[in-house]
XYZ file of C-alpha atoms in Angstrom:
127
model
C -14.047 -11.493 -5.882
C -11.013 -9.233 -5.924
C -7.478 -10.262 -6.753
C -4.461 -8.163 -5.879
C -0.998 -8.858 -7.258
C 2.010 -6.916 -6.045
C 5.249 -6.384 -7.927
C 8.362 -4.252 -7.772
C 9.924 -5.403 -4.533
C 13.621 -6.013 -4.160
C 16.828 -4.837 -2.575
C 17.890 -1.196 -2.440
C 20.575 0.724 -0.616
C 19.726 3.308 2.024
C 18.761 6.595 0.419
C 17.563 4.849 -2.705
C 14.147 4.631 -4.305
C 11.767 1.857 -5.265
C 8.341 1.724 -6.860
C 5.805 -0.938 -5.946
C 2.790 -1.749 -8.066
C -0.471 -3.450 -7.167
C -2.570 -4.774 -10.029
C -6.167 -5.362 -9.025
C -9.057 -7.106 -10.710
C -12.655 -7.874 -9.903
C -15.604 -5.530 -9.974
C -15.702 -4.889 -6.184
C -12.240 -3.319 -6.430
C -13.702 -0.383 -8.302
C -15.489 0.696 -5.135
C -12.658 -0.134 -2.755
C -9.992 1.976 -1.137
C -6.623 0.385 -1.788
C -3.607 0.681 0.408
C -0.153 -0.558 1.193
C 0.794 -2.121 4.506
C 4.164 -3.238 5.846
C 4.616 -6.410 7.824
C 7.752 -7.054 9.845
C 8.164 -10.225 11.929
C 7.347 -9.579 15.546
C 5.691 -6.241 14.849
C 2.153 -5.148 14.170
C 1.160 -4.517 10.598
C 1.743 -0.873 9.734
C -0.350 1.140 7.310
C 1.894 2.931 4.825
C -0.379 4.677 2.332
C -3.964 4.438 1.136
C -5.973 5.904 -1.725
C -9.703 6.196 -2.156
C -11.826 4.650 -4.896
C -13.572 7.799 -6.052
C -12.120 11.209 -5.180
C -8.402 10.451 -5.308
C -7.842 11.347 -1.674
C -4.844 9.799 -0.014
C -3.675 9.130 3.507
C -0.191 8.285 4.703
C 1.199 6.610 7.751
C 3.619 8.648 9.818
C 6.700 6.829 8.519
C 5.718 7.433 4.889
C 4.798 11.111 4.938
C 7.097 13.264 2.893
C 8.934 10.299 1.361
C 6.322 8.040 -0.251
C 3.629 8.776 -2.794
C 0.637 6.617 -3.681
C -1.269 6.898 -6.948
C -4.037 5.030 -8.715
C -4.586 4.420 -12.421
C -8.235 3.531 -12.869
C -7.786 2.665 -16.545
C -4.975 0.202 -15.869
C -6.396 -0.991 -12.533
C -3.152 -0.416 -10.711
C -2.053 1.342 -7.548
C 1.577 2.406 -7.310
C 3.693 3.307 -4.318
C 6.719 5.456 -5.045
C 9.182 5.194 -2.170
C 12.062 7.647 -1.885
C 14.890 8.134 0.575
C 14.506 4.628 1.893
C 16.068 3.592 5.176
C 16.711 0.242 6.799
C 13.558 0.793 8.860
C 11.538 0.461 5.646
C 12.531 -3.181 5.270
C 9.614 -5.590 5.349
C 6.926 -7.330 3.357
C 4.679 -4.853 1.614
C 1.125 -6.000 1.199
C -1.542 -4.469 -1.013
C -5.018 -4.511 0.480
C -8.513 -3.382 -0.426
C -11.456 -2.340 1.702
C -14.788 -1.603 0.104
C -16.627 1.670 0.530
C -14.355 3.369 3.038
C -12.212 6.464 2.881
C -8.471 6.330 2.454
C -8.064 7.757 5.933
C -10.305 5.164 7.543
C -8.437 2.415 5.764
C -5.016 3.636 6.810
C -6.162 4.175 10.376
C -7.158 0.497 10.204
C -10.686 1.080 11.393
C -11.887 -1.767 9.207
C -10.704 -5.268 8.465
C -9.129 -5.709 5.083
C -11.526 -7.332 2.636
C -8.900 -8.538 0.183
C -5.124 -8.624 0.139
C -2.269 -9.834 -2.024
C 0.613 -12.137 -1.194
C 3.025 -9.299 -0.550
C 6.473 -8.408 -1.842
C 9.719 -8.212 0.057
C 11.528 -4.885 0.271
C 15.002 -4.986 1.752
C 16.944 -1.820 2.426
C 20.558 -2.439 3.323
C 24.043 -1.452 2.349
């Protein structure tokens, strides 16, 4: 079983930065791509950024490219999402998910159902 616990959400002004962290546990997580998804009421879940379990490859959703950066610390079992130049459109619940044995690209293109996910953290961007 895999557990995912997000942290780092909060309120930030437009143009600001925020870093989210996803702490994962459970042996299957070591062979899982891990990614961040954004959920906004009334909208489909959007893939933000994903990172592989073995070669460090990453994939970003269109809204995240050039502004967000995902990284993975295998020793600490964490995946971080650095978000810069935030806008009000980035507001939502950010959910950390894991999919076993897939590439980061496949995960972010949502070609597979998420095997495990956390409770999510709220990110609010407003002035």
